[in-house]
mmCIF file of C-alpha atoms in Angstrom:
data_model
loop_
_atom_site.group_PDB
_atom_site.id
_atom_site.type_symbol
_atom_site.label_atom_id
_atom_site.label_comp_id
_atom_site.label_asym_id
_atom_site.label_seq_id
_atom_site.Cartn_x
_atom_site.Cartn_y
_atom_site.Cartn_z
ATOM 1 C CA UNK K 1328 -50.559 23.675 37.804
ATOM 2 C CA UNK K 1329 -48.222 21.181 36.050
ATOM 3 C CA UNK K 1330 -44.869 20.085 37.353
ATOM 4 C CA UNK K 1331 -43.205 22.155 34.576
ATOM 5 C CA UNK K 1332 -44.539 25.329 36.188
ATOM 6 C CA UNK K 1333 -42.529 24.701 39.338
ATOM 7 C CA UNK K 1334 -39.027 26.150 39.291
ATOM 8 C CA UNK K 1335 -36.221 24.883 41.438
ATOM 9 C CA UNK K 1336 -34.375 27.955 42.668
ATOM 10 C CA UNK K 1337 -30.891 27.650 44.097
ATOM 11 C CA UNK K 1338 -30.950 29.061 47.633
ATOM 12 C CA UNK K 1339 -27.434 30.547 47.436
ATOM 13 C CA UNK K 1340 -27.465 32.223 44.009
ATOM 14 C CA UNK K 1341 -31.180 32.596 43.427
ATOM 15 C CA UNK K 1342 -30.726 31.049 39.959
ATOM 16 C CA UNK K 1343 -32.949 28.462 38.314
ATOM 17 C CA UNK K 1344 -31.517 24.927 38.277
ATOM 18 C CA UNK K 1345 -31.876 22.224 35.650
ATOM 19 C CA UNK K 1346 -33.191 19.832 38.242
ATOM 20 C CA UNK K 1347 -30.069 17.705 38.052
ATOM 21 C CA UNK K 1348 -28.142 17.023 41.213
ATOM 22 C CA UNK K 1349 -24.938 15.078 41.910
ATOM 23 C CA UNK K 1350 -23.921 14.387 45.484
ATOM 24 C CA UNK K 1351 -26.083 17.273 46.619
ATOM 25 C CA UNK K 1352 -24.564 19.692 44.077
ATOM 26 C CA UNK K 1353 -27.211 21.256 41.847
ATOM 27 C CA UNK K 1354 -26.647 22.231 38.209
ATOM 28 C CA UNK K 1355 -27.500 25.875 37.604
ATOM 29 C CA UNK K 1356 -29.444 26.759 34.505
ATOM 30 C CA UNK K 1357 -27.227 29.667 33.432
ATOM 31 C CA UNK K 1358 -27.305 30.774 29.789
ATOM 32 C CA UNK K 1359 -24.236 30.001 27.639
ATOM 33 C CA UNK K 1360 -21.879 32.949 27.023
ATOM 34 C CA UNK K 1361 -22.748 34.885 23.898
ATOM 35 C CA UNK K 1362 -19.207 34.614 22.494
ATOM 36 C CA UNK K 1363 -19.348 30.836 22.848
ATOM 37 C CA UNK K 1364 -22.705 30.601 21.072
ATOM 38 C CA UNK K 1365 -21.560 32.786 18.187
ATOM 39 C CA UNK K 1366 -18.368 30.741 17.853
ATOM 40 C CA UNK K 1367 -20.439 27.568 17.755
ATOM 41 C CA UNK K 1368 -22.760 28.983 15.071
ATOM 42 C CA UNK K 1369 -19.777 30.108 12.997
ATOM 43 C CA UNK K 1370 -18.221 26.632 13.107
ATOM 44 C CA UNK K 1371 -21.507 25.156 11.869
ATOM 45 C CA UNK K 1372 -21.609 27.572 8.955
ATOM 46 C CA UNK K 1373 -17.916 26.949 8.230
ATOM 47 C CA UNK K 1374 -18.425 23.167 8.342
ATOM 48 C CA UNK K 1375 -21.332 23.300 5.881
ATOM 49 C CA UNK K 1376 -19.320 25.571 3.581
ATOM 50 C CA UNK K 1377 -16.311 23.253 3.748
ATOM 51 C CA UNK K 1378 -18.341 20.210 2.696
ATOM 52 C CA UNK K 1379 -19.626 22.195 -0.288
ATOM 53 C CA UNK K 1380 -16.249 23.577 -1.360
ATOM 54 C CA UNK K 1381 -14.006 20.556 -0.721
ATOM 55 C CA UNK K 1382 -14.271 16.753 -1.112
ATOM 56 C CA UNK K 1383 -16.195 15.548 1.906
ATOM 57 C CA UNK K 1384 -19.127 13.172 1.559
ATOM 58 C CA UNK K 1385 -18.426 9.509 0.695
ATOM 59 C CA UNK K 1386 -20.444 7.962 -2.106
ATOM 60 C CA UNK K 1387 -20.653 4.336 -3.281
ATOM 61 C CA UNK K 1388 -17.453 4.278 -5.343
ATOM 62 C CA UNK K 1389 -16.047 7.775 -4.834
ATOM 63 C CA UNK K 1390 -16.769 10.967 -2.908
ATOM 64 C CA UNK K 1391 -18.143 14.412 -3.603
ATOM 65 C CA UNK K 1392 -15.462 16.412 -5.415
ATOM 66 C CA UNK K 1393 -16.342 19.832 -4.001
ATOM 67 C CA UNK K 1394 -16.990 23.034 -5.936
ATOM 68 C CA UNK K 1395 -13.307 24.042 -5.817
ATOM 69 C CA UNK K 1396 -12.196 20.742 -7.362
ATOM 70 C CA UNK K 1397 -9.340 20.383 -4.873
ATOM 71 C CA UNK K 1398 -7.547 17.037 -4.580
ATOM 72 C CA UNK K 1399 -4.499 16.041 -2.538
ATOM 73 C CA UNK K 1400 -3.852 13.299 -5.071
ATOM 74 C CA UNK K 1401 -4.020 15.903 -7.776
ATOM 75 C CA UNK K 1402 -1.351 17.926 -5.979
ATOM 76 C CA UNK K 1403 0.883 14.854 -5.730
ATOM 77 C CA UNK K 1404 0.332 14.107 -9.424
ATOM 78 C CA UNK K 1405 1.306 17.666 -10.291
ATOM 79 C CA UNK K 1406 4.479 17.410 -8.209
ATOM 80 C CA UNK K 1407 5.393 14.113 -9.858
ATOM 81 C CA UNK K 1408 4.763 15.559 -13.302
ATOM 82 C CA UNK K 1409 6.882 18.604 -12.453
ATOM 83 C CA UNK K 1410 9.852 16.497 -11.368
ATOM 84 C CA UNK K 1411 9.460 14.153 -14.333
ATOM 85 C CA UNK K 1412 9.516 17.152 -16.629
ATOM 86 C CA UNK K 1413 12.627 18.503 -14.910
ATOM 87 C CA UNK K 1414 14.393 15.127 -15.256
ATOM 88 C CA UNK K 1415 13.062 14.220 -18.688
ATOM 89 C CA UNK K 1416 16.260 15.119 -20.549
ATOM 90 C CA UNK K 1417 18.626 13.114 -18.342
ATOM 91 C CA UNK K 1418 16.138 10.213 -18.128
ATOM 92 C CA UNK K 1419 16.075 10.087 -21.927
ATOM 93 C CA UNK K 1420 19.883 10.122 -21.924
ATOM 94 C CA UNK K 1421 19.930 7.269 -19.427
ATOM 95 C CA UNK K 1422 17.395 5.238 -21.408
ATOM 96 C CA UNK K 1423 19.613 5.334 -24.510
ATOM 97 C CA UNK K 1424 23.021 5.091 -22.820
ATOM 98 C CA UNK K 1425 25.375 2.181 -23.391
ATOM 99 C CA UNK K 1426 25.295 0.233 -20.142
ATOM 100 C CA UNK K 1427 28.849 -1.032 -20.625
ATOM 101 C CA UNK K 1428 30.182 2.526 -20.589
ATOM 102 C CA UNK K 1429 27.685 4.046 -18.151
ATOM 103 C CA UNK K 1430 30.234 4.292 -15.361
ATOM 104 C CA UNK K 1431 32.455 6.368 -17.654
ATOM 105 C CA UNK K 1432 29.971 9.239 -17.470
ATOM 106 C CA UNK K 1433 30.230 10.414 -13.836
ATOM 107 C CA UNK K 1434 27.271 12.807 -13.927
ATOM 108 C CA UNK K 1435 24.935 10.282 -15.541
ATOM 109 C CA UNK K 1436 26.177 7.521 -13.226
ATOM 110 C CA UNK K 1437 25.523 9.645 -10.141
ATOM 111 C CA UNK K 1438 22.010 10.423 -11.322
ATOM 112 C CA UNK K 1439 21.380 6.761 -12.186
ATOM 113 C CA UNK K 1440 22.480 5.442 -8.806
ATOM 114 C CA UNK K 1441 20.481 8.102 -6.963
ATOM 115 C CA UNK K 1442 17.342 7.415 -8.991
ATOM 116 C CA UNK K 1443 17.994 3.674 -8.816
ATOM 117 C CA UNK K 1444 18.104 3.772 -5.019
ATOM 118 C CA UNK K 1445 14.551 5.158 -5.003
ATOM 119 C CA UNK K 1446 13.397 2.546 -7.522
ATOM 120 C CA UNK K 1447 15.005 -0.201 -5.422
ATOM 121 C CA UNK K 1448 13.364 0.938 -2.186
ATOM 122 C CA UNK K 1449 9.949 1.102 -3.828
ATOM 123 C CA UNK K 1450 10.084 -2.138 -5.782
ATOM 124 C CA UNK K 1451 12.909 -4.478 -4.708
ATOM 125 C CA UNK K 1452 13.521 -4.006 -0.995
ATOM 126 C CA UNK K 1453 10.470 -6.087 -0.060
ATOM 127 C CA UNK K 1454 12.414 -9.210 -1.082
ATOM 128 C CA UNK K 1455 16.077 -8.207 -1.087
ATOM 129 C CA UNK K 1456 15.861 -6.041 2.036
ATOM 130 C CA UNK K 1457 16.239 -2.299 2.426
ATOM 131 C CA UNK K 1458 20.017 -2.688 2.450
ATOM 132 C CA UNK K 1459 20.016 -5.281 -0.385
ATOM 133 C CA UNK K 1460 21.550 -7.930 1.903
ATOM 134 C CA UNK K 1461 18.834 -10.414 0.919
ATOM 135 C CA UNK K 1462 17.251 -13.116 3.054
ATOM 136 C CA UNK K 1463 16.683 -16.871 2.894
ATOM 137 C CA UNK K 1464 15.728 -17.542 -0.723
ATOM 138 C CA UNK K 1465 16.465 -13.956 -1.807
ATOM 139 C CA UNK K 1466 19.996 -13.254 -3.069
ATOM 140 C CA UNK K 1467 22.374 -10.894 -1.310
ATOM 141 C CA UNK K 1468 23.178 -8.154 -3.828
ATOM 142 C CA UNK K 1469 26.119 -6.788 -1.845
ATOM 143 C CA UNK K 1470 28.579 -9.611 -2.499
ATOM 144 C CA UNK K 1471 30.217 -10.772 -5.742
ATOM 145 C CA UNK K 1472 28.432 -14.125 -5.924
ATOM 146 C CA UNK K 1473 26.055 -13.991 -8.885
ATOM 147 C CA UNK K 1474 23.793 -16.775 -10.109
ATOM 148 C CA UNK K 1475 23.325 -15.241 -13.555
ATOM 149 C CA UNK K 1476 26.168 -12.731 -13.804
ATOM 150 C CA UNK K 1477 26.863 -9.378 -12.188
ATOM 151 C CA UNK K 1478 27.881 -7.029 -15.000
ATOM 152 C CA UNK K 1479 25.618 -4.202 -16.172
ATOM 153 C CA UNK K 1480 24.037 -6.136 -19.019
ATOM 154 C CA UNK K 1481 23.303 -9.268 -16.990
ATOM 155 C CA UNK K 1482 21.836 -7.347 -14.069
ATOM 156 C CA UNK K 1483 19.667 -5.315 -16.446
ATOM 157 C CA UNK K 1484 18.447 -8.489 -18.166
ATOM 158 C CA UNK K 1485 17.514 -10.066 -14.849
ATOM 159 C CA UNK K 1486 15.650 -6.941 -13.728
ATOM 160 C CA UNK K 1487 13.932 -6.572 -17.084
ATOM 161 C CA UNK K 1488 12.726 -10.159 -17.542
ATOM 162 C CA UNK K 1489 12.866 -11.733 -14.082
ATOM 163 C CA UNK K 1490 13.466 -15.364 -13.175
ATOM 164 C CA UNK K 1491 11.188 -18.395 -13.587
ATOM 165 C CA UNK K 1492 8.031 -16.328 -13.940
ATOM 166 C CA UNK K 1493 5.152 -17.074 -16.304
ATOM 167 C CA UNK K 1494 4.703 -13.479 -17.450
ATOM 168 C CA UNK K 1495 7.788 -13.003 -19.620
ATOM 169 C CA UNK K 1496 8.885 -15.484 -22.273
ATOM 170 C CA UNK K 1497 12.436 -14.155 -21.971
ATOM 171 C CA UNK K 1498 12.654 -14.773 -18.223
ATOM 172 C CA UNK K 1499 15.751 -16.579 -17.036
ATOM 173 C CA UNK K 1500 14.710 -20.149 -16.497
ATOM 174 C CA UNK K 1501 16.236 -23.253 -14.970
ATOM 175 C CA UNK K 1502 14.764 -25.974 -12.811
ATOM 176 C CA UNK K 1503 16.427 -28.118 -10.211
ATOM 177 C CA UNK K 1504 15.421 -31.758 -10.074
ATOM 178 C CA UNK K 1505 13.749 -32.983 -6.887
ATOM 179 C CA UNK K 1506 15.592 -36.192 -5.991
ATOM 180 C CA UNK K 1507 13.176 -37.443 -3.335
ATOM 181 C CA UNK K 1508 11.871 -40.221 -5.600
ATOM 182 C CA UNK K 1509 15.089 -40.658 -7.589
ATOM 183 C CA UNK K 1510 17.676 -41.256 -4.870
ATOM 184 C CA UNK K 1511 17.278 -43.303 -1.723
ATOM 185 C CA UNK K 1512 17.587 -41.730 1.704
ATOM 186 C CA UNK K 1513 21.126 -43.110 2.030
ATOM 187 C CA UNK K 1514 22.117 -41.734 -1.374
ATOM 188 C CA UNK K 1515 20.723 -38.316 -0.511
ATOM 189 C CA UNK K 1516 22.699 -38.384 2.725
ATOM 190 C CA UNK K 1517 25.815 -39.262 0.730
ATOM 191 C CA UNK K 1518 25.328 -36.337 -1.660
ATOM 192 C CA UNK K 1519 24.778 -34.014 1.314
ATOM 193 C CA UNK K 1520 28.129 -35.084 2.750
ATOM 194 C CA UNK K 1521 29.860 -34.610 -0.600
ATOM 195 C CA UNK K 1522 28.534 -31.036 -0.764
ATOM 196 C CA UNK K 1523 29.644 -30.471 2.820
ATOM 197 C CA UNK K 1524 33.100 -31.717 1.830
ATOM 198 C CA UNK K 1525 33.553 -29.486 -1.235
ATOM 199 C CA UNK K 1526 32.273 -26.469 0.694
ATOM 200 C CA UNK K 1527 34.819 -26.911 3.462
ATOM 201 C CA UNK K 1528 32.463 -28.075 6.199
ATOM 202 C CA UNK K 1529 32.528 -31.037 8.567
ATOM 203 C CA UNK K 1530 31.540 -34.246 6.757
ATOM 204 C CA UNK K 1531 31.552 -38.017 6.913
ATOM 205 C CA UNK K 1532 34.406 -39.208 4.684
ATOM 206 C CA UNK K 1533 32.817 -42.555 3.809
ATOM 207 C CA UNK K 1534 29.509 -41.008 2.825
ATOM 208 C CA UNK K 1535 31.238 -38.189 0.962
ATOM 209 C CA UNK K 1536 33.198 -40.657 -1.165
ATOM 210 C CA UNK K 1537 29.976 -42.391 -2.203
ATOM 211 C CA UNK K 1538 28.321 -39.030 -2.709
ATOM 212 C CA UNK K 1539 31.045 -37.921 -5.085
ATOM 213 C CA UNK K 1540 29.986 -40.511 -7.689
ATOM 214 C CA UNK K 1541 26.318 -39.731 -7.163
ATOM 215 C CA UNK K 1542 27.058 -36.037 -7.575
ATOM 216 C CA UNK K 1543 28.843 -36.628 -10.884
ATOM 217 C CA UNK K 1544 25.952 -38.731 -12.150
ATOM 218 C CA UNK K 1545 23.090 -36.489 -11.035
ATOM 219 C CA UNK K 1546 24.273 -32.959 -10.231
ATOM 220 C CA UNK K 1547 27.403 -32.172 -12.243
ATOM 221 C CA UNK K 1548 25.442 -31.421 -15.427
ATOM 222 C CA UNK K 1549 24.330 -28.161 -13.841
ATOM 223 C CA UNK K 1550 26.742 -27.480 -10.989
ATOM 224 C CA UNK K 1551 29.857 -28.723 -12.786
ATOM 225 C CA UNK K 1552 32.114 -31.623 -11.884
ATOM 226 C CA UNK K 1553 33.790 -29.569 -9.156
ATOM 227 C CA UNK K 1554 30.501 -28.038 -7.972
ATOM 228 C CA UNK K 1555 31.515 -24.492 -8.899
ATOM 229 C CA UNK K 1556 28.190 -23.778 -10.627
ATOM 230 C CA UNK K 1557 27.161 -22.521 -14.057
ATOM 231 C CA UNK K 1558 25.862 -19.008 -14.616
ATOM 232 C CA UNK K 1559 24.311 -19.969 -17.936
ATOM 233 C CA UNK K 1560 21.852 -22.079 -15.971
ATOM 234 C CA UNK K 1561 21.736 -20.076 -12.760
ATOM 235 C CA UNK K 1562 23.270 -23.050 -10.935
ATOM 236 C CA UNK K 1563 24.965 -21.847 -7.728
ATOM 237 C CA UNK K 1564 28.559 -22.443 -6.744
ATOM 238 C CA UNK K 1565 28.517 -25.103 -4.017
ATOM 239 C CA UNK K 1566 32.167 -24.729 -3.027
ATOM 240 C CA UNK K 1567 31.997 -21.333 -1.299
ATOM 241 C CA UNK K 1568 30.363 -20.223 1.943
ATOM 242 C CA UNK K 1569 27.516 -18.315 0.284
ATOM 243 C CA UNK K 1570 24.154 -20.087 0.416
ATOM 244 C CA UNK K 1571 20.817 -18.898 -0.901
ATOM 245 C CA UNK K 1572 18.730 -21.239 1.270
ATOM 246 C CA UNK K 1573 21.332 -22.461 3.746
ATOM 247 C CA UNK K 1574 24.312 -24.814 3.748
ATOM 248 C CA UNK K 1575 23.763 -26.824 6.912
ATOM 249 C CA UNK K 1576 23.100 -30.591 6.546
ATOM 250 C CA UNK K 1577 19.361 -30.347 7.235
ATOM 251 C CA UNK K 1578 18.797 -27.565 4.711
ATOM 252 C CA UNK K 1579 20.966 -29.260 2.087
ATOM 253 C CA UNK K 1580 18.914 -32.429 2.496
ATOM 254 C CA UNK K 1581 15.681 -30.473 1.987
ATOM 255 C CA UNK K 1582 17.133 -28.791 -1.094
ATOM 256 C CA UNK K 1583 18.302 -32.051 -2.663
ATOM 257 C CA UNK K 1584 15.151 -33.923 -1.742
ATOM 258 C CA UNK K 1585 12.554 -31.359 -2.803
ATOM 259 C CA UNK K 1586 14.513 -28.815 -4.930
ATOM 260 C CA UNK K 1587 14.115 -25.026 -4.975
ATOM 261 C CA UNK K 1588 12.138 -22.836 -7.357
ATOM 262 C CA UNK K 1589 12.605 -19.143 -6.635
ATOM 263 C CA UNK K 1590 10.636 -16.711 -8.783
ATOM 264 C CA UNK K 1591 11.364 -13.084 -9.620
ATOM 265 C CA UNK K 1592 8.801 -10.997 -11.531
ATOM 266 C CA UNK K 1593 9.696 -9.143 -14.733
ATOM 267 C CA UNK K 1594 9.942 -5.389 -14.242
ATOM 268 C CA UNK K 1595 9.733 -4.378 -17.898
ATOM 269 C CA UNK K 1596 5.962 -3.979 -17.533
ATOM 270 C CA UNK K 1597 6.247 -1.985 -14.301
ATOM 271 C CA UNK K 1598 9.306 0.197 -14.798
ATOM 272 C CA UNK K 1599 10.448 2.372 -17.676
ATOM 273 C CA UNK K 1600 13.667 1.550 -19.502
ATOM 274 C CA UNK K 1601 15.386 4.446 -17.736
ATOM 275 C CA UNK K 1602 14.229 3.150 -14.342
ATOM 276 C CA UNK K 1603 15.488 -0.358 -15.158
ATOM 277 C CA UNK K 1604 18.886 1.075 -16.069
ATOM 278 C CA UNK K 1605 18.875 3.249 -12.945
ATOM 279 C CA UNK K 1606 18.237 0.343 -10.576
ATOM 280 C CA UNK K 1607 20.813 -1.700 -12.511
ATOM 281 C CA UNK K 1608 23.411 0.995 -11.868
ATOM 282 C CA UNK K 1609 22.411 1.152 -8.210
ATOM 283 C CA UNK K 1610 22.718 -2.609 -7.691
ATOM 284 C CA UNK K 1611 25.968 -2.756 -9.646
ATOM 285 C CA UNK K 1612 27.698 -0.183 -7.445
ATOM 286 C CA UNK K 1613 26.593 -1.763 -4.148
ATOM 287 C CA UNK K 1614 29.839 -3.711 -3.944
ATOM 288 C CA UNK K 1615 29.470 -6.869 -6.001
ATOM 289 C CA UNK K 1616 29.154 -5.476 -9.515
ATOM 290 C CA UNK K 1617 31.505 -6.930 -12.080
#
């Protein structure tokens, strides 16, 4: 007789055991409840049916589509299409509106700023921040300090074509000279002190006096003799307390020595004309629009 013919019977219950024992406790070989078994079988059948009816099995570049053809992405696409259809008339009105008089149409302006807020969050907040307050190297859009102009038309142009990118021939473009190999260390220090002086900060008077002449010879062509900037070139005003990269002596030295070259992509290939106008309206009404 083989070992399989021997049954281990529990002395207390008289039930077969599985032969497993933990700390002297034997595992009884009781059958599973019928309701549990039937529930288990039903879930197997349901699972097989689900994989047939709905997308389930991954393939090399896609997945099985399922006999019902259901798609969560398809549902999202339908919702987007439904809302686009509902807003098509006012979007067309926005796309053809005169930007200079947009704020004279309260209903259209409200729609534009609401739609523009969504466009901004999806496309612009990564650089300018969710509240549009900017960061080092990314302009604050809440104030009234504009490198290229802050009226509707100028904001729209900047959004449409971008700045210093290689994708759009109409991008705003200017380039600051790196003076590291043009001016000596002492001359750079002098220019730094001149900028500190005209911006109302603590400075060395002797160095600032020397820096004034150097500034006129090397920097005034873009920033102006008084350092108030030039929007036609995107040259910042150096006399206020608003700095794109920082106005402390160390940062000013780095800027003068190595220059700055911020890039903004053109959005004309990513956004519709109505969306460009919407985000323009949104930025304009944030507080610094002109």
